[in-house]
C-alpha positions as a LaTeX table, in Angstrom:
\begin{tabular}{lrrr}
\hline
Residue & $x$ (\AA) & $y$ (\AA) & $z$ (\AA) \\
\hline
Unk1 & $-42.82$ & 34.88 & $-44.45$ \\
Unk2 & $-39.70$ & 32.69 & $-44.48$ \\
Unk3 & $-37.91$ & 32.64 & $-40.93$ \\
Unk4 & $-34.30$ & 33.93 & $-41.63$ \\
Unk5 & $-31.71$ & 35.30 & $-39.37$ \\
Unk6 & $-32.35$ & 38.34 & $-38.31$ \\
Unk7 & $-30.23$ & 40.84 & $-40.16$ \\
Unk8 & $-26.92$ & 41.83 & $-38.79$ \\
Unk9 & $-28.46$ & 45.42 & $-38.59$ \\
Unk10 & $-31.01$ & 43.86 & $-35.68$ \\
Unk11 & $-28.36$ & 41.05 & $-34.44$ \\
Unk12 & $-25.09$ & 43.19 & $-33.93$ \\
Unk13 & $-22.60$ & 41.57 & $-31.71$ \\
Unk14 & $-23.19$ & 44.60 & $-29.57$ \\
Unk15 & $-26.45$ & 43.01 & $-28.97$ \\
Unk16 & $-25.90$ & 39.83 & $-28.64$ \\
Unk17 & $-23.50$ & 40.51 & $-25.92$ \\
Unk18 & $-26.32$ & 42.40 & $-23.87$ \\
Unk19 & $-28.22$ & 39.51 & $-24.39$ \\
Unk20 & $-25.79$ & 37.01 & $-22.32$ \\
Unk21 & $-26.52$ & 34.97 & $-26.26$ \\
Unk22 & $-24.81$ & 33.59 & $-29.45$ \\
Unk23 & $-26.85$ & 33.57 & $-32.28$ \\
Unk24 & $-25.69$ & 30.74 & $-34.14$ \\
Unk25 & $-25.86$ & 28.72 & $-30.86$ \\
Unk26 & $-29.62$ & 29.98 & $-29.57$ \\
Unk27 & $-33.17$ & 29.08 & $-31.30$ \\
Unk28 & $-34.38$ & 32.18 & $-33.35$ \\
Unk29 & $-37.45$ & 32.44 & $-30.98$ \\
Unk30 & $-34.89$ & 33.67 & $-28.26$ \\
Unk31 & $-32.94$ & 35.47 & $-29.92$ \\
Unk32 & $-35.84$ & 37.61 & $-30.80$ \\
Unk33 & $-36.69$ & 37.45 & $-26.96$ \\
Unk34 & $-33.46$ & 38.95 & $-26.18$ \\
Unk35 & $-33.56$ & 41.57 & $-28.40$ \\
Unk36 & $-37.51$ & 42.54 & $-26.70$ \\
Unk37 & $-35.48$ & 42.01 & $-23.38$ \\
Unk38 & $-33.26$ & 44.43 & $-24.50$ \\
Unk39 & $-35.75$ & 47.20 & $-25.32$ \\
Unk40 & $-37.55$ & 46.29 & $-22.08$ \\
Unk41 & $-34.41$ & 46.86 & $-20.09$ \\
Unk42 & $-33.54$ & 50.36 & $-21.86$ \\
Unk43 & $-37.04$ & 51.73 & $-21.66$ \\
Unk44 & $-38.53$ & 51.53 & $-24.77$ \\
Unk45 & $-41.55$ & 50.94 & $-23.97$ \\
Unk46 & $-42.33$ & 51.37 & $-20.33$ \\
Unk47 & $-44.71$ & 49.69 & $-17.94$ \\
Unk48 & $-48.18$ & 49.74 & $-19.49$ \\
Unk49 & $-47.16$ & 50.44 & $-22.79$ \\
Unk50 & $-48.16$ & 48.70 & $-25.81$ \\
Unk51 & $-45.37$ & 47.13 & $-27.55$ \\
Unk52 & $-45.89$ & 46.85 & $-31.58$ \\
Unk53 & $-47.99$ & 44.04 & $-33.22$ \\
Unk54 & $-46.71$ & 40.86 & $-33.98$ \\
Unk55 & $-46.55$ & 41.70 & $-37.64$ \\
Unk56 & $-44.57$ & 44.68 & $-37.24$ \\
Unk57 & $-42.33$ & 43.21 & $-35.29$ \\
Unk58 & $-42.23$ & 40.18 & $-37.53$ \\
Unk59 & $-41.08$ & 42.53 & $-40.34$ \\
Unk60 & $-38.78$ & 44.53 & $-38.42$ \\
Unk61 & $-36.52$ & 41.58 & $-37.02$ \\
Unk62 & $-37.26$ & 39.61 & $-40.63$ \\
Unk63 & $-38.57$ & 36.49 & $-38.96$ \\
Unk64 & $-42.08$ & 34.89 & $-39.35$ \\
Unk65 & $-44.67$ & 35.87 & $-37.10$ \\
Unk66 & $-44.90$ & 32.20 & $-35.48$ \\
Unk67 & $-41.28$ & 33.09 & $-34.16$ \\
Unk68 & $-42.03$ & 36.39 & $-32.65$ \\
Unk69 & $-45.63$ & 34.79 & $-30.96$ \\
Unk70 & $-43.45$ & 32.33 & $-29.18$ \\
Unk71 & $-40.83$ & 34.85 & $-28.13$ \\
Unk72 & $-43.83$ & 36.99 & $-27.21$ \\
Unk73 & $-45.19$ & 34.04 & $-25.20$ \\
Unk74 & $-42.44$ & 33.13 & $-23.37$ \\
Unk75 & $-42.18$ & 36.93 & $-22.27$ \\
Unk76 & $-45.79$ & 36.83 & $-21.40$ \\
Unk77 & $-45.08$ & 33.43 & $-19.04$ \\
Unk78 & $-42.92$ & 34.95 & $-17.22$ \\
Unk79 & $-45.06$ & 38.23 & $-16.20$ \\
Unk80 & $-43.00$ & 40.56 & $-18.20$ \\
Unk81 & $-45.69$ & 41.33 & $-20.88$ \\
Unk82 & $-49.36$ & 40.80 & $-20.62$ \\
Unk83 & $-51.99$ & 39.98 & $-23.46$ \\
Unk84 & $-55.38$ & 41.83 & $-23.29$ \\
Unk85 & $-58.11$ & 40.32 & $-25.70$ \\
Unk86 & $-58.71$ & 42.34 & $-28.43$ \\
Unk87 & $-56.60$ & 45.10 & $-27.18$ \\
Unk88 & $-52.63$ & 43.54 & $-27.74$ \\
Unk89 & $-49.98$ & 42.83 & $-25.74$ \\
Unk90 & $-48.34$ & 45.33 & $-22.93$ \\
Unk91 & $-45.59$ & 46.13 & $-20.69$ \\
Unk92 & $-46.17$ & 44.32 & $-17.16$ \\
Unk93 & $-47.03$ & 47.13 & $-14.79$ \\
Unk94 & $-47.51$ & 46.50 & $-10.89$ \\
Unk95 & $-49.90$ & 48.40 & $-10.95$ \\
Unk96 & $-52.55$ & 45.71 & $-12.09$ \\
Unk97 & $-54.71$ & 43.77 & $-10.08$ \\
Unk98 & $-53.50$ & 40.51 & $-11.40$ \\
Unk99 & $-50.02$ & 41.46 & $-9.83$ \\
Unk100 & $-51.31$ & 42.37 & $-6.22$ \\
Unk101 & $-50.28$ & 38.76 & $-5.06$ \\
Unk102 & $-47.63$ & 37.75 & $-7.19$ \\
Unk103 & $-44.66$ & 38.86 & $-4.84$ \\
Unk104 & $-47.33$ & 38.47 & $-1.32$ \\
Unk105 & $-48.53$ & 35.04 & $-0.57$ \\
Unk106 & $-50.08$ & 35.38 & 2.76 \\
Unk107 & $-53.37$ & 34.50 & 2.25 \\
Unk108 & $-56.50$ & 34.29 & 5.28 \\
Unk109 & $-57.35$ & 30.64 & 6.26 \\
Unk110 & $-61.08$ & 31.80 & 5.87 \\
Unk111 & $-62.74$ & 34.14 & 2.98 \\
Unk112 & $-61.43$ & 36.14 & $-0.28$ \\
Unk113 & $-57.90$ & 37.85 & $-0.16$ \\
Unk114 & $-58.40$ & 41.76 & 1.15 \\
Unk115 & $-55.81$ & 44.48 & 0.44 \\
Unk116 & $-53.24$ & 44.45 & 3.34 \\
Unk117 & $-52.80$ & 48.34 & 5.29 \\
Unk118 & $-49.86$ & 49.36 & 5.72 \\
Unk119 & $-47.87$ & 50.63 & 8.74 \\
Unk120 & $-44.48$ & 52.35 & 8.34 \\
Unk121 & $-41.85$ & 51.90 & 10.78 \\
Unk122 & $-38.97$ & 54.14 & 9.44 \\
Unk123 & $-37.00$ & 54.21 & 5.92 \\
Unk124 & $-33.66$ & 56.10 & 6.47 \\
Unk125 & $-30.38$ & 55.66 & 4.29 \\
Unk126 & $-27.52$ & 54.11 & 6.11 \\
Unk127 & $-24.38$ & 51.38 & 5.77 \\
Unk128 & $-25.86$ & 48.26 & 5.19 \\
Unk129 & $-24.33$ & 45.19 & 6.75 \\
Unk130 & $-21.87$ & 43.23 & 4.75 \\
Unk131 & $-24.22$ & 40.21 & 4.22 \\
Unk132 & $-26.85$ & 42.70 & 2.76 \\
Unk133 & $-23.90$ & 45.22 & 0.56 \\
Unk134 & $-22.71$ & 41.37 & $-0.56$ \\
Unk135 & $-26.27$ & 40.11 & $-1.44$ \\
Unk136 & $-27.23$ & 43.17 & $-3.37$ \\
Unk137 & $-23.93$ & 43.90 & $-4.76$ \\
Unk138 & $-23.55$ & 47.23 & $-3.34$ \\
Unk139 & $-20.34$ & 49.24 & $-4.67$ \\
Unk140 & $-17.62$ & 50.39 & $-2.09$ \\
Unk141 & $-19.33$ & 52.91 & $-0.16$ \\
Unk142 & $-22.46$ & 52.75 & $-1.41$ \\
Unk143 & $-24.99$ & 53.26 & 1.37 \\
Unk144 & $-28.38$ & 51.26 & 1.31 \\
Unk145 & $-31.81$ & 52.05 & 1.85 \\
Unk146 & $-33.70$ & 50.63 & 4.77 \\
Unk147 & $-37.20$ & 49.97 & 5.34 \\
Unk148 & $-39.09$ & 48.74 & 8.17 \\
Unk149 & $-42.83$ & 48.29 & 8.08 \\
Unk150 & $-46.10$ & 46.13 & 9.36 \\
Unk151 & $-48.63$ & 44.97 & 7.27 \\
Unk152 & $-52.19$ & 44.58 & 8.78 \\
Unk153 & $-55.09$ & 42.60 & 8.35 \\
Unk154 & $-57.54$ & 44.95 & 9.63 \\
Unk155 & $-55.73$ & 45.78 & 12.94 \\
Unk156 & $-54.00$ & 43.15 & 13.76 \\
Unk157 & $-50.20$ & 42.52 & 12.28 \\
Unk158 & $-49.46$ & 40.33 & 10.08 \\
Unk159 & $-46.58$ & 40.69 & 9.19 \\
Unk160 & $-43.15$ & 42.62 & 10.00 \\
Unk161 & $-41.45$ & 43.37 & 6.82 \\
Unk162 & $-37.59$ & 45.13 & 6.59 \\
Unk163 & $-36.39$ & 45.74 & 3.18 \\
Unk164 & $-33.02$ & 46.65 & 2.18 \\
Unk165 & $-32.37$ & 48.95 & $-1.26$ \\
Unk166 & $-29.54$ & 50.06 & $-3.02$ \\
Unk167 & $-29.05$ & 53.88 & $-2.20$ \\
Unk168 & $-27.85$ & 54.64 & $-5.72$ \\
Unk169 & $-31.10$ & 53.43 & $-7.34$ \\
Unk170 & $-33.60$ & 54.91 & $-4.27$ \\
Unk171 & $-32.28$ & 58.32 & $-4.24$ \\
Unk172 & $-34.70$ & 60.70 & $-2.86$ \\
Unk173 & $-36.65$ & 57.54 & $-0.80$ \\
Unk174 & $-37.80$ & 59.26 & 2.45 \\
Unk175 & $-40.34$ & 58.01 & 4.51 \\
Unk176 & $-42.37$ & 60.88 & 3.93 \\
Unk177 & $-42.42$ & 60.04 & 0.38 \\
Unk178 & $-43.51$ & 56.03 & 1.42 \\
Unk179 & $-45.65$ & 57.59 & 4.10 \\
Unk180 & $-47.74$ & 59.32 & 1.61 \\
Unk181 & $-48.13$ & 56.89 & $-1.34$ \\
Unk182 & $-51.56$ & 54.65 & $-1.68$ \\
Unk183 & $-50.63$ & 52.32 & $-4.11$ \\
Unk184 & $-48.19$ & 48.83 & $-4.23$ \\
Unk185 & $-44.50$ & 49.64 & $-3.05$ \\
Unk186 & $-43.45$ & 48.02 & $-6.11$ \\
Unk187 & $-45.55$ & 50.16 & $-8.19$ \\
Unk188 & $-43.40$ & 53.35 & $-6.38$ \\
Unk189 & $-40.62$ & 51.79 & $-7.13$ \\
Unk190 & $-41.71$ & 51.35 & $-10.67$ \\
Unk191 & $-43.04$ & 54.77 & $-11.75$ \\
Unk192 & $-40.80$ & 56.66 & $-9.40$ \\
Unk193 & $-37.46$ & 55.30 & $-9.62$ \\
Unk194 & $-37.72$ & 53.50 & $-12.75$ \\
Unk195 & $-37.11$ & 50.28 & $-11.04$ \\
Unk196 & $-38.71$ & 47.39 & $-11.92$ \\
Unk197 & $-39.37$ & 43.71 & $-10.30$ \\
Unk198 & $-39.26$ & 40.61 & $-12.39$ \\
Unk199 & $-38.64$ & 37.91 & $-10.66$ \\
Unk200 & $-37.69$ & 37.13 & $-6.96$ \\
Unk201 & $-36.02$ & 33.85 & $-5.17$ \\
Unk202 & $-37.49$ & 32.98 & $-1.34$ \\
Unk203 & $-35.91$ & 31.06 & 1.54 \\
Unk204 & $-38.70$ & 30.26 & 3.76 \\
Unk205 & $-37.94$ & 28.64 & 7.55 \\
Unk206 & $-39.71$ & 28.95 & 10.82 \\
Unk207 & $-38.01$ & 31.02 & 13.56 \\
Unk208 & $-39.24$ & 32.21 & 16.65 \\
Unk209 & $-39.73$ & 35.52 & 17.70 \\
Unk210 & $-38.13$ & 37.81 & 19.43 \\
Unk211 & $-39.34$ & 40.39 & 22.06 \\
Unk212 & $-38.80$ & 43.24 & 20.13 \\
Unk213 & $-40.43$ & 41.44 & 16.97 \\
Unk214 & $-42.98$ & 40.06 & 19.03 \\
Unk215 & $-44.13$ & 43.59 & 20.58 \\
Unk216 & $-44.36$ & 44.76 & 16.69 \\
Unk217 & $-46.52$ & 41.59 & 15.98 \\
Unk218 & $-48.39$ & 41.84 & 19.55 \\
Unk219 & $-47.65$ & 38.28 & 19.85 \\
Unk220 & $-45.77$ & 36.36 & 23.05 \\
Unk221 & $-42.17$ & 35.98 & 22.73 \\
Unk222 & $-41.36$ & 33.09 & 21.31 \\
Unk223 & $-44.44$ & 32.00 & 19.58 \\
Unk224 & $-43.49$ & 30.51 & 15.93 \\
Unk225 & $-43.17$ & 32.98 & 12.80 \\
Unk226 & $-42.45$ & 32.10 & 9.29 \\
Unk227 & $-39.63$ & 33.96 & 7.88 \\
Unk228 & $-39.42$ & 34.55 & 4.61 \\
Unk229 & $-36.44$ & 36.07 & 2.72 \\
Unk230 & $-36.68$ & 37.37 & $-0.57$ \\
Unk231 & $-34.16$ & 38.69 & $-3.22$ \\
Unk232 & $-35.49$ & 40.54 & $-5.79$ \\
Unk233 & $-34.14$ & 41.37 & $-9.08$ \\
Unk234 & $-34.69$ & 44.01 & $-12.35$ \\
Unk235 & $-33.66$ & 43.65 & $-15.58$ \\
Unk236 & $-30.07$ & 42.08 & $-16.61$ \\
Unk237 & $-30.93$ & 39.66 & $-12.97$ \\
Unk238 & $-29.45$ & 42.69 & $-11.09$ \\
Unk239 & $-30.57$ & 42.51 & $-7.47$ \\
Unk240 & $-32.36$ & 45.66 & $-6.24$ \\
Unk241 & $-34.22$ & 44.59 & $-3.14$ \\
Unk242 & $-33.28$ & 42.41 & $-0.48$ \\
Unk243 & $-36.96$ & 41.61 & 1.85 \\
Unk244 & $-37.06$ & 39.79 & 5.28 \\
Unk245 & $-40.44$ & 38.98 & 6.35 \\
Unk246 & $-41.50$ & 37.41 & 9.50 \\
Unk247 & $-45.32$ & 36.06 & 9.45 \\
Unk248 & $-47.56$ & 35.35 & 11.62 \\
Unk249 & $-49.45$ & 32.70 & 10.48 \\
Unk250 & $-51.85$ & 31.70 & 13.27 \\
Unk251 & $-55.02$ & 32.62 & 10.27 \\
Unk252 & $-52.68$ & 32.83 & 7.64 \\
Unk253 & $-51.11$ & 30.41 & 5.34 \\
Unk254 & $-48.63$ & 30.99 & 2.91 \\
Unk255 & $-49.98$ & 30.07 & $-0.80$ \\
Unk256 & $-47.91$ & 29.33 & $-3.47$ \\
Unk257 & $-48.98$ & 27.78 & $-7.29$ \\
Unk258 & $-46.72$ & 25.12 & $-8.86$ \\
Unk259 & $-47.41$ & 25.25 & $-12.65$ \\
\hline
\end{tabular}
């Protein structure tokens, strides 16, 4: 199949502008990608879907296959889509085991990962403070959504998490409704407010802790923690979650891959 343009019916400059692209100045490969980004980003197919086969949507978009594997690919690289032998290629879903770790690097000095408990603290809706409304580029009088919790290994903290969540895209987040859920936060925030994480940027330094972060921890005052702080972001790079973490790290480490 020869790989022309996609036809203005599958390019319009509609499109393109969601894209952030210009055709004529972009490889065909990602303008494909930006069109799947696009259907990712409205819903189309939702987390754990299957999208069409590479033929179809080789035909649909008028390019050869080759280009839609490599847009496909890329999409795949970057955890948005995942390829199951024999099966085809789905919608990302944090709800798979592969993802567990993706977004939590504290891993035990000694032995095999184990699933962290959980510990709420509070979630309640409230102003944020201008650093956070700036960072996740709340709207003039837009509350946020804040969440404090401890993570556990076994019984002992681990870490002290606070999250911070735009109150227009959490509404109805209660800590009952946190309280009550068994499965990844992100997968809540996935199935039950539609809101999904791609990809996240980290500034990591070590602080020291403070009494009242200490007596969460039950560590000494003072003793060093790792902070970590996360900004998350959904589809279009909006930010919808901004995390500080402070770890302990005494049989911890923080793991990270560089590929």
């Amino acid at each position: 199949m020869p790989t022309a343009s996609p036809s203005s019916a599958t390019m319009d400059p509609e499109r393109d502008d969601a894209a952030g692209q210009t055709p004529s100045f972009s490889p065909l490969y990602q303008q494909i990608k930006a069109l799947l980004m696009r259907d990712l980003q409205n819903g189309v197919w939702g987390p754990g879907d299957a999208i069409p086969a590479e033929t179809e949507l080789a035909a649909r978009f008028r390019v050869s296959q080759g280009t839609v594997r490599k847009a496909v690919d890329e999409l795949a690289g970057e955890h948005l889509l995942v390829r199951r032998q024999g099966k085809g290629t789905f919608v990302a879903t944090h709800a798979e085991a592969r993802t567990q770790y993706r977004f939590l690097r504290l891993m035990p000095d000694q032995g095999a990962p184990a699933q962290l408990q959980r510990r709420l603290l509070d979630c309640r809706r409230m102003r944020a403070p201008a650093e956070v409304a700036r960072l996740l580029q709340l709207a003039d009088g837009e509350p946020g959504v804040q969440v404090r919790r401890l993570l556990l290994a076994g019984s002992r903290p681990v870490v002290l998490d606070e999250l911070w969540l735009p109150g227009s895209l959490f509404k109805g987040l209660t800590a009952e409704r946190m309280a009550g859920w068994r499965g990844p936060m992100y997968r809540l925030f996935e199935s039950e407010f539609s809101v999904r994480m791609i990809r996240a940027e980290e500034k990591i330094r070590a602080v020291a802790a403070s009494a009242d972060e200490a007596a969460l921890l039950e560590l000494p005052e003072g003793v060093p923690l790792l902070s970590v702080e996360r900004l998350s972001y959904t589809y279009g790079d909006r930010p919808v979650e901004l995390r500080r973490g402070l770890y302990d790290t005494a049989v911890h480490h923080y793991r990270n891959e560089l590929n």
